[in-house]
Short mmCIF file of C-alpha atoms in Angstrom, two decimals:
data_model
loop_
_atom_site.label_atom_id
_atom_site.label_comp_id
_atom_site.label_asym_id
_atom_site.label_seq_id
_atom_site.Cartn_x
_atom_site.Cartn_y
_atom_site.Cartn_z
CA MET N 1 -90.63 34.32 -37.89
CA ASP N 2 -90.38 35.51 -34.28
CA GLY N 3 -90.81 32.45 -32.09
CA HIS N 4 -91.46 34.58 -28.93
CA ALA N 5 -94.99 35.63 -29.88
CA GLY N 6 -97.58 33.15 -28.58
CA ASN N 7 -101.36 32.61 -29.10
CA HIS N 8 -101.22 32.42 -32.88
CA THR N 9 -103.45 30.39 -35.22
CA ALA N 10 -102.52 29.40 -38.80
CA ALA N 11 -105.03 27.30 -40.64
CA GLY N 12 -105.59 26.41 -44.24
CA LEU N 13 -108.98 27.22 -45.74
CA ASP N 14 -111.42 24.38 -46.17
CA VAL N 15 -111.45 23.01 -49.71
CA SER N 16 -114.51 21.51 -51.39
CA SER N 17 -114.37 20.19 -55.06
CA THR N 18 -117.43 19.21 -56.90
CA THR N 19 -115.82 18.76 -60.31
CA PRO N 20 -117.87 16.30 -62.36
CA ALA N 21 -116.35 12.87 -62.36
CA ALA N 22 -114.41 11.80 -65.45
CA GLY N 23 -116.00 9.34 -67.65
CA ALA N 24 -114.51 5.97 -68.65
CA SER N 25 -113.16 7.48 -71.83
CA PHE N 26 -111.52 10.41 -70.11
CA PRO N 27 -109.76 8.91 -67.05
CA GLU N 28 -107.08 11.53 -67.02
CA LYS N 29 -109.30 14.37 -66.10
CA GLY N 30 -109.60 15.53 -62.45
CA ILE N 31 -107.73 17.71 -59.99
CA ALA N 32 -103.92 17.59 -60.18
CA SER N 33 -103.30 18.78 -56.66
CA VAL N 34 -105.16 19.91 -53.59
CA GLU N 35 -103.09 21.41 -50.72
CA SER N 36 -104.32 23.11 -47.54
CA GLY N 37 -101.52 22.22 -45.13
CA ALA N 38 -97.91 23.50 -44.58
CA ASN N 39 -99.14 26.11 -42.15
CA THR N 40 -96.88 27.54 -39.43
CA ALA N 41 -97.51 29.23 -36.15
CA GLY N 42 -95.23 30.58 -33.34
CA ASN N 43 -92.04 28.81 -34.64
CA GLY N 44 -88.73 30.28 -33.63
CA GLY N 45 -86.59 31.61 -36.46
CA ASP N 46 -83.33 29.85 -37.51
CA GLY N 47 -80.05 31.44 -36.61
CA HIS N 48 -77.34 31.36 -39.27
CA PHE N 49 -73.74 32.54 -38.81
CA TYR N 50 -70.91 32.36 -41.34
CA GLY N 51 -67.62 34.08 -40.72
CA GLY N 52 -65.72 34.98 -37.49
CA ILE N 53 -66.19 36.84 -34.24
CA ILE N 54 -62.79 37.98 -32.82
CA HIS N 55 -62.08 39.70 -29.47
CA ALA N 56 -58.43 40.33 -29.04
CA SER N 57 -57.35 42.69 -26.23
CA LEU N 58 -53.88 43.72 -25.37
CA LEU N 59 -52.66 45.57 -22.36
CA ILE N 60 -49.15 46.52 -21.46
CA TYR N 61 -48.82 48.20 -17.94
CA GLU N 62 -45.25 48.88 -16.80
CA PRO N 63 -44.73 51.74 -14.40
CA ILE N 64 -41.07 52.38 -13.30
CA ASN N 65 -40.16 54.09 -9.99
CA ILE N 66 -36.44 54.87 -9.23
CA SER N 67 -34.92 56.87 -6.45
CA ILE N 68 -31.10 57.54 -6.31
CA SER N 69 -29.36 59.54 -3.52
CA VAL N 70 -25.81 60.69 -3.88
CA GLY N 71 -23.47 61.69 -1.10
CA TYR N 72 -22.52 60.26 2.28
CA GLY N 73 -25.42 59.83 4.72
CA SER N 74 -28.09 60.44 2.12
CA VAL N 75 -31.58 58.83 2.04
CA ALA N 76 -33.22 57.20 -1.03
CA LEU N 77 -36.97 56.47 -0.85
CA ALA N 78 -38.85 54.79 -3.61
CA ASN N 79 -42.55 54.17 -2.93
CA GLN N 80 -44.87 52.57 -5.51
CA SER N 81 -48.54 51.68 -5.02
CA ASN N 82 -50.56 50.24 -7.89
CA ASN N 83 -54.29 49.39 -7.93
CA LEU N 84 -55.07 47.85 -11.22
CA ASN N 85 -58.34 46.43 -12.56
CA VAL N 86 -58.30 44.97 -16.05
CA ASP N 87 -61.53 43.66 -17.55
CA GLN N 88 -60.90 41.81 -20.87
CA SER N 89 -63.97 39.48 -20.47
CA ALA N 90 -65.89 38.48 -23.60
CA PHE N 91 -69.44 37.28 -24.19
CA GLN N 92 -69.84 35.89 -27.77
CA MET N 93 -72.88 34.40 -29.35
CA ALA N 94 -73.51 33.41 -32.94
CA GLY N 95 -75.83 31.13 -34.86
CA ILE N 96 -78.68 30.82 -32.23
CA GLY N 97 -82.11 29.62 -33.10
CA GLY N 98 -85.11 31.45 -31.59
CA PRO N 99 -87.37 29.60 -29.15
CA GLY N 100 -90.65 28.47 -30.18
CA GLY N 101 -93.75 30.26 -28.92
CA ASN N 102 -96.53 28.97 -26.67
CA ASP N 103 -100.17 28.06 -27.17
CA ASN N 104 -100.07 28.23 -30.97
CA ILE N 105 -102.24 26.24 -33.41
CA ALA N 106 -101.30 25.25 -37.02
CA ALA N 107 -103.93 23.20 -38.77
CA GLY N 108 -104.55 22.11 -42.34
CA GLY N 109 -108.00 22.79 -43.70
CA SER N 110 -110.51 20.15 -44.42
CA ILE N 111 -110.65 18.78 -47.93
CA SER N 112 -113.73 17.28 -49.64
CA THR N 113 -113.54 16.25 -53.26
CA PHE N 114 -115.84 14.44 -55.64
CA SER N 115 -113.34 13.89 -58.39
CA GLY N 116 -110.00 12.19 -58.93
CA SER N 117 -107.01 13.98 -57.62
CA GLY N 118 -103.23 13.48 -58.15
CA VAL N 119 -102.19 14.72 -54.65
CA ILE N 120 -104.18 15.73 -51.64
CA ALA N 121 -102.11 17.32 -48.86
CA SER N 122 -103.38 18.82 -45.60
CA GLY N 123 -100.45 17.96 -43.33
CA ASP N 124 -96.91 19.20 -42.76
CA ASN N 125 -98.01 21.84 -40.36
CA SER N 126 -95.87 23.17 -37.53
CA ALA N 127 -96.45 25.14 -34.35
CA GLY N 128 -94.17 26.31 -31.54
CA ASN N 129 -91.00 24.57 -32.83
CA GLY N 130 -87.62 26.02 -31.84
CA GLY N 131 -85.48 27.39 -34.63
CA SER N 132 -82.30 25.59 -35.64
CA GLY N 133 -78.93 27.20 -34.97
CA HIS N 134 -76.31 27.06 -37.68
CA PHE N 135 -72.71 28.13 -37.14
CA SER N 136 -69.84 27.97 -39.57
CA GLY N 137 -66.61 29.84 -38.86
CA ALA N 138 -64.65 30.73 -35.79
CA ILE N 139 -65.03 32.60 -32.47
CA VAL N 140 -61.71 33.79 -31.13
CA ASP N 141 -60.97 35.57 -27.83
CA ALA N 142 -57.28 36.18 -27.21
CA PRO N 143 -56.55 38.81 -24.51
CA VAL N 144 -53.00 39.54 -23.40
CA VAL N 145 -51.82 41.36 -20.26
CA ILE N 146 -48.26 42.36 -19.52
CA TYR N 147 -47.89 43.97 -16.05
CA HIS N 148 -44.35 44.62 -15.00
CA PRO N 149 -43.78 47.46 -12.50
CA ILE N 150 -40.18 48.22 -11.30
CA ASN N 151 -39.32 49.92 -7.97
CA MET N 152 -35.68 50.85 -7.09
CA ALA N 153 -34.02 52.78 -4.34
CA LEU N 154 -30.13 53.39 -4.46
CA ALA N 155 -28.18 55.05 -1.66
CA SER N 156 -24.53 55.72 -1.27
CA SER N 157 -22.23 54.96 1.74
CA GLY N 158 -23.60 55.83 5.10
CA GLY N 159 -27.05 56.34 3.57
CA THR N 160 -30.43 54.67 3.75
CA ALA N 161 -32.26 53.12 0.80
CA HIS N 162 -35.94 52.20 1.25
CA ALA N 163 -37.96 50.67 -1.65
CA SER N 164 -41.62 49.94 -0.98
CA GLN N 165 -43.96 48.45 -3.54
CA SER N 166 -47.62 47.57 -3.11
CA ASN N 167 -49.69 46.03 -5.96
CA THR N 168 -53.35 45.20 -5.98
CA VAL N 169 -54.31 43.73 -9.31
CA ASP N 170 -57.55 42.31 -10.61
CA ILE N 171 -57.42 40.87 -14.20
CA ASP N 172 -60.57 39.41 -15.76
CA GLN N 173 -59.95 37.57 -18.94
CA SER N 174 -62.98 35.21 -18.73
CA ALA N 175 -64.88 34.35 -21.87
CA THR N 176 -68.36 32.92 -22.62
CA GLN N 177 -68.60 31.62 -26.12
CA ILE N 178 -71.90 30.15 -27.52
CA ALA N 179 -72.40 29.04 -31.07
CA GLY N 180 -74.74 26.78 -33.08
CA VAL N 181 -77.47 26.29 -30.47
CA GLY N 182 -80.99 25.33 -31.48
CA GLY N 183 -83.92 27.11 -29.82
CA SER N 184 -86.20 25.23 -27.32
CA GLY N 185 -89.58 24.13 -28.31
CA GLY N 186 -92.62 25.95 -27.00
CA HIS N 187 -95.41 24.62 -24.80
CA GLY N 188 -99.10 23.93 -25.32
CA ASN N 189 -98.88 23.92 -29.12
CA VAL N 190 -101.15 21.99 -31.56
CA ALA N 191 -100.18 21.01 -35.17
CA ALA N 192 -102.82 18.94 -36.93
CA GLY N 193 -103.48 17.86 -40.52
CA GLY N 194 -106.91 18.58 -41.94
CA SER N 195 -109.48 15.95 -42.66
CA VAL N 196 -109.70 14.54 -46.16
CA ILE N 197 -112.91 13.08 -47.66
CA THR N 198 -112.96 11.93 -51.27
CA LEU N 199 -115.99 10.51 -52.98
CA ASP N 200 -114.98 9.14 -56.41
CA PRO N 201 -117.80 7.71 -58.51
CA SER N 202 -115.63 7.74 -61.65
CA TRP N 203 -114.45 4.62 -63.40
CA GLY N 204 -111.00 5.63 -64.37
CA SER N 205 -109.68 8.29 -62.09
CA SER N 206 -107.85 7.65 -58.77
CA VAL N 207 -106.07 9.42 -55.86
CA PHE N 208 -102.32 8.94 -56.24
CA ASP N 209 -101.27 10.35 -52.90
CA VAL N 210 -103.08 11.40 -49.71
CA GLN N 211 -100.99 13.15 -47.05
CA THR N 212 -102.38 14.46 -43.77
CA GLY N 213 -99.34 13.64 -41.50
CA GLY N 214 -95.91 15.20 -41.05
CA SER N 215 -97.14 17.76 -38.45
CA GLN N 216 -94.70 19.00 -35.76
CA ALA N 217 -95.35 20.75 -32.48
CA GLY N 218 -93.00 21.90 -29.72
CA ASN N 219 -89.84 20.18 -30.98
CA GLY N 220 -86.41 21.66 -30.04
CA GLY N 221 -84.30 22.87 -32.95
CA ASP N 222 -81.17 21.22 -33.95
CA GLY N 223 -77.78 22.75 -33.12
CA LEU N 224 -75.11 22.60 -35.86
CA PHE N 225 -71.53 23.78 -35.39
CA TYR N 226 -68.74 23.67 -37.89
CA GLY N 227 -65.50 25.46 -37.07
CA GLU N 228 -63.67 26.23 -33.69
CA LEU N 229 -64.00 28.11 -30.57
CA VAL N 230 -60.74 29.43 -29.25
CA HIS N 231 -60.08 31.28 -25.97
CA THR N 232 -56.40 32.03 -25.41
CA SER N 233 -55.34 34.10 -22.33
CA PHE N 234 -51.80 35.13 -21.62
CA VAL N 235 -50.54 37.12 -18.47
CA VAL N 236 -47.12 38.08 -17.57
CA TYR N 237 -46.86 39.54 -14.07
CA ASN N 238 -43.37 40.20 -12.79
CA PRO N 239 -42.88 43.12 -10.35
CA ILE N 240 -39.40 43.91 -9.36
CA ASN N 241 -38.46 45.66 -6.02
CA ILE N 242 -34.72 46.50 -5.39
CA ALA N 243 -33.06 48.41 -2.52
CA ILE N 244 -29.28 48.82 -2.58
CA ALA N 245 -27.19 50.69 0.00
CA GLY N 246 -23.37 51.19 0.37
CA TYR N 247 -20.88 50.69 3.26
CA GLY N 248 -22.41 51.21 6.78
CA SER N 249 -25.85 51.75 5.29
CA SER N 250 -29.35 50.24 5.59
CA ALA N 251 -31.32 48.80 2.71
CA TYR N 252 -35.01 47.95 2.98
CA ALA N 253 -37.06 46.35 0.26
CA VAL N 254 -40.76 45.63 1.01
CA GLN N 255 -43.19 44.17 -1.58
CA ILE N 256 -46.82 43.32 -1.14
CA ASN N 257 -48.80 41.76 -4.00
CA ASP N 258 -52.59 40.99 -4.04
CA VAL N 259 -53.42 39.41 -7.37
CA SER N 260 -56.55 37.86 -8.78
CA MET N 261 -56.65 36.47 -12.27
CA ASP N 262 -59.68 35.06 -13.98
CA GLN N 263 -58.98 33.15 -17.10
CA SER N 264 -61.99 30.89 -16.96
CA ALA N 265 -63.91 29.95 -20.12
CA VAL N 266 -67.34 28.60 -20.85
CA GLN N 267 -67.56 27.26 -24.44
CA ILE N 268 -70.82 25.79 -25.75
CA ALA N 269 -71.28 24.65 -29.40
CA GLY N 270 -73.63 22.32 -31.39
CA ILE N 271 -76.33 21.95 -28.73
CA GLY N 272 -79.90 20.93 -29.66
CA GLY N 273 -82.84 22.76 -28.06
CA HIS N 274 -85.00 21.28 -25.33
CA GLY N 275 -88.29 19.66 -26.40
CA GLY N 276 -91.42 21.43 -25.12
CA ASN N 277 -94.19 20.22 -22.94
CA ASP N 278 -97.86 19.45 -23.44
CA ASN N 279 -97.80 19.63 -27.25
CA ALA N 280 -99.84 17.66 -29.67
CA ALA N 281 -99.06 16.70 -33.26
CA ALA N 282 -101.66 14.65 -35.17
CA GLY N 283 -102.35 13.46 -38.65
CA GLY N 284 -105.72 14.29 -40.18
CA HIS N 285 -108.44 11.76 -40.85
CA ALA N 286 -108.51 10.29 -44.40
CA ASN N 287 -111.74 8.75 -45.83
CA LEU N 288 -111.76 7.49 -49.36
CA LEU N 289 -114.89 6.06 -51.00
CA SER N 290 -114.84 4.87 -54.60
CA HIS N 291 -116.47 2.43 -56.91
CA ASN N 292 -113.36 2.38 -59.11
CA LEU N 293 -112.80 -1.10 -60.24
CA TRP N 294 -109.17 -0.62 -61.33
CA GLY N 295 -108.09 2.79 -59.92
CA GLY N 296 -107.11 3.39 -56.25
CA SER N 297 -104.67 5.28 -54.05
CA ASP N 298 -100.99 4.60 -54.20
CA THR N 299 -100.12 6.18 -50.80
CA ILE N 300 -102.09 7.25 -47.78
CA ALA N 301 -99.94 8.85 -45.18
CA THR N 302 -101.26 10.12 -41.88
CA GLY N 303 -98.16 9.46 -39.67
CA SER N 304 -94.68 10.88 -39.37
CA ASN N 305 -95.88 13.37 -36.64
CA SER N 306 -93.66 14.53 -33.91
CA ALA N 307 -94.20 16.54 -30.63
CA GLY N 308 -91.83 17.62 -27.87
CA ASN N 309 -88.76 15.96 -29.16
CA GLY N 310 -85.27 17.32 -28.09
CA GLY N 311 -83.15 18.75 -30.94
CA ASN N 312 -80.00 16.96 -32.13
CA GLY N 313 -76.53 18.33 -31.43
CA TYR N 314 -73.98 18.43 -34.30
CA PHE N 315 -70.37 19.42 -33.68
CA ALA N 316 -67.44 19.36 -36.12
CA GLY N 317 -64.28 21.28 -35.23
CA SER N 318 -62.40 22.14 -32.14
CA LEU N 319 -62.86 23.67 -28.70
CA ILE N 320 -59.60 25.25 -27.52
CA ASP N 321 -58.88 26.95 -24.32
CA VAL N 322 -55.22 27.87 -23.61
CA SER N 323 -54.42 29.88 -20.48
CA VAL N 324 -50.94 30.94 -19.57
CA ALA N 325 -50.08 32.89 -16.43
CA ILE N 326 -46.49 33.82 -15.54
CA TYR N 327 -46.11 35.33 -12.07
CA ALA N 328 -42.47 35.82 -10.76
CA PRO N 329 -42.15 38.81 -8.46
CA ILE N 330 -38.52 39.74 -7.53
CA ASN N 331 -37.55 41.41 -4.25
CA ILE N 332 -33.87 42.28 -3.61
CA ALA N 333 -32.14 44.18 -0.77
CA ILE N 334 -28.29 44.65 -0.89
CA ALA N 335 -26.23 46.36 1.63
CA GLY N 336 -22.45 46.85 2.06
CA PRO N 337 -20.18 45.80 4.95
CA HIS N 338 -21.39 46.63 8.53
CA SER N 339 -24.83 47.33 7.03
CA THR N 340 -28.36 46.18 7.26
CA ALA N 341 -30.33 44.58 4.44
CA VAL N 342 -34.04 43.71 4.82
CA ALA N 343 -36.18 42.21 2.10
CA ASP N 344 -39.90 41.53 2.78
CA GLN N 345 -42.32 40.02 0.28
CA VAL N 346 -45.94 39.10 0.78
CA ASN N 347 -47.97 37.50 -2.11
CA ASN N 348 -51.71 36.74 -2.11
CA VAL N 349 -52.42 35.24 -5.56
CA HIS N 350 -55.65 33.70 -6.97
CA ILE N 351 -55.59 32.31 -10.51
CA ASP N 352 -58.61 30.69 -12.10
CA GLN N 353 -57.95 29.01 -15.35
CA SER N 354 -60.89 26.69 -15.30
CA ALA N 355 -62.73 25.82 -18.49
CA THR N 356 -66.21 24.35 -19.27
CA GLN N 357 -66.53 23.01 -22.75
CA ILE N 358 -69.67 21.52 -24.09
CA ALA N 359 -70.23 20.36 -27.71
CA GLY N 360 -72.42 18.11 -29.80
CA VAL N 361 -75.08 17.46 -27.20
CA GLY N 362 -78.72 16.53 -28.06
CA GLU N 363 -81.19 17.83 -25.50
CA ASP N 364 -83.95 16.09 -23.61
CA GLY N 365 -87.48 15.73 -24.94
CA GLY N 366 -90.36 17.41 -23.19
CA TYR N 367 -93.23 15.99 -21.08
CA GLY N 368 -96.86 15.31 -21.68
CA ASN N 369 -96.58 15.48 -25.43
CA LEU N 370 -98.86 13.57 -27.94
CA ALA N 371 -98.03 12.46 -31.55
CA LEU N 372 -100.73 10.55 -33.27
CA GLY N 373 -101.21 9.19 -36.80
CA GLY N 374 -104.65 10.02 -38.25
CA ASP N 375 -107.35 7.37 -39.00
CA ALA N 376 -107.37 6.04 -42.56
CA ALA N 377 -110.60 4.62 -44.07
CA HIS N 378 -110.13 3.25 -47.64
CA LEU N 379 -112.96 1.69 -49.45
CA LEU N 380 -111.36 1.00 -52.78
CA SER N 381 -110.75 -2.10 -54.78
CA ASP N 382 -107.01 -1.33 -55.18
CA LEU N 383 -104.89 -0.17 -52.14
CA HIS N 384 -101.14 -0.08 -52.60
CA LEU N 385 -99.83 1.38 -49.43
CA VAL N 386 -101.19 2.72 -46.17
CA ALA N 387 -98.65 4.36 -43.69
#
C-alpha cells in the first residue's frame, strides 16, 4: 500500500446478529466468529531487500610526456598540463519502508449480537503507520583511482632542459549508503475499534473472546538490518617531474599540483522511523448483557493500542569505511659541472576521508498522540479476565 496517499477511510461494515438464542439443551449453538476489524488506511508499505548492491569503479590515468634533445647546445622542453575531474560517488539505498500517510481513518464496524459467539473482533485497525524496512545482504562501494603522470626533459652538454608539469585534480569517491530504514509515521490519523454490544438471553451459550483493541495510528516503522555496509576508497597519486642537463647546461623542473580528494562516507543502517504527531488509537466500547448463570466471557480486550511511537532500530553486521590515499609527487632537476639546476614544486592538497556511520537507532516518538483503551461493561455472572 502506498503510504503517501492521505485522506483515506477504511471501515468495517456494521454487523447485527439476531440469531435466536440457544436453549439449555443446545448450548453449543451460536455464532462462531464475528469480525469487522483489521482495517488499514494510509499505511506505508514495507521495504524488503535480500542480496547485494555493488558499486566498484576503477580508473587508471597515467599520461607520459618525454622530451630528449641530442647535440651540443640543444634545448629540451617538456610541458604537461592535466585537468582531471573524477566522480566515483555513489548513492545506494535498499530496504526502505514507505512513510505513513496523513489524515486517514481506519475503524472497525459496530457489532450487535443477540446470541452466543465464540469470538467478536472489531479492533486491530491501523492508519498512517510507517512501513518497516528490512535489509539482508551487503552494499559495497569500492572505487579505485591510479593517477601517475610522468614528465621528463633530457638535454645533452651545453643544452637546456626544461620540464614543466601542472596538475589540477578533483577526485570524488564519496558514498551515501542507506539500508534497513523504517518509514516515519503520518500525522492526524485515527484508528479505532468498533463498538460491541451483546445481549445474550440464553442459558448455556457465552462469549469466549471480545477484542476491540490492538489499533495503531501514526507509529514509525521498525528498521532491521542484517549484513554489512562497506565503503573502500583507494587513491594512488604520484606525479614525477624530471629535468636532466649535461656539462655546462641548465636544468629546470617545475611542478604545480592542486589536488582535492573526497573519500567521505555516510552510512546509515537499522534506523526506526519517527513517530507521527496528533494521532489517536482507541479500543472500541464493549457492552455485554446476559442472564447466563454459568456462561460468561473468558477475555475482554480493549487495550494494546498505540499511537505516535518511534520505530525500533535493529542492526546486526558491520559498517566498514576504509579510505587510503597515497600522494607522493617527485620533482628532480640534475645538471652537470658548471651548470644550473632548479627544481620547484608547489602542492595544494585537500583530502577528506571523513565518515559518518549510524546503525541500530530507534527514533523519537511524536507529539500530541492519544492511545486509549475502550470502556468495558460486563454484566455477567462469570467474568474470567478483563484487559
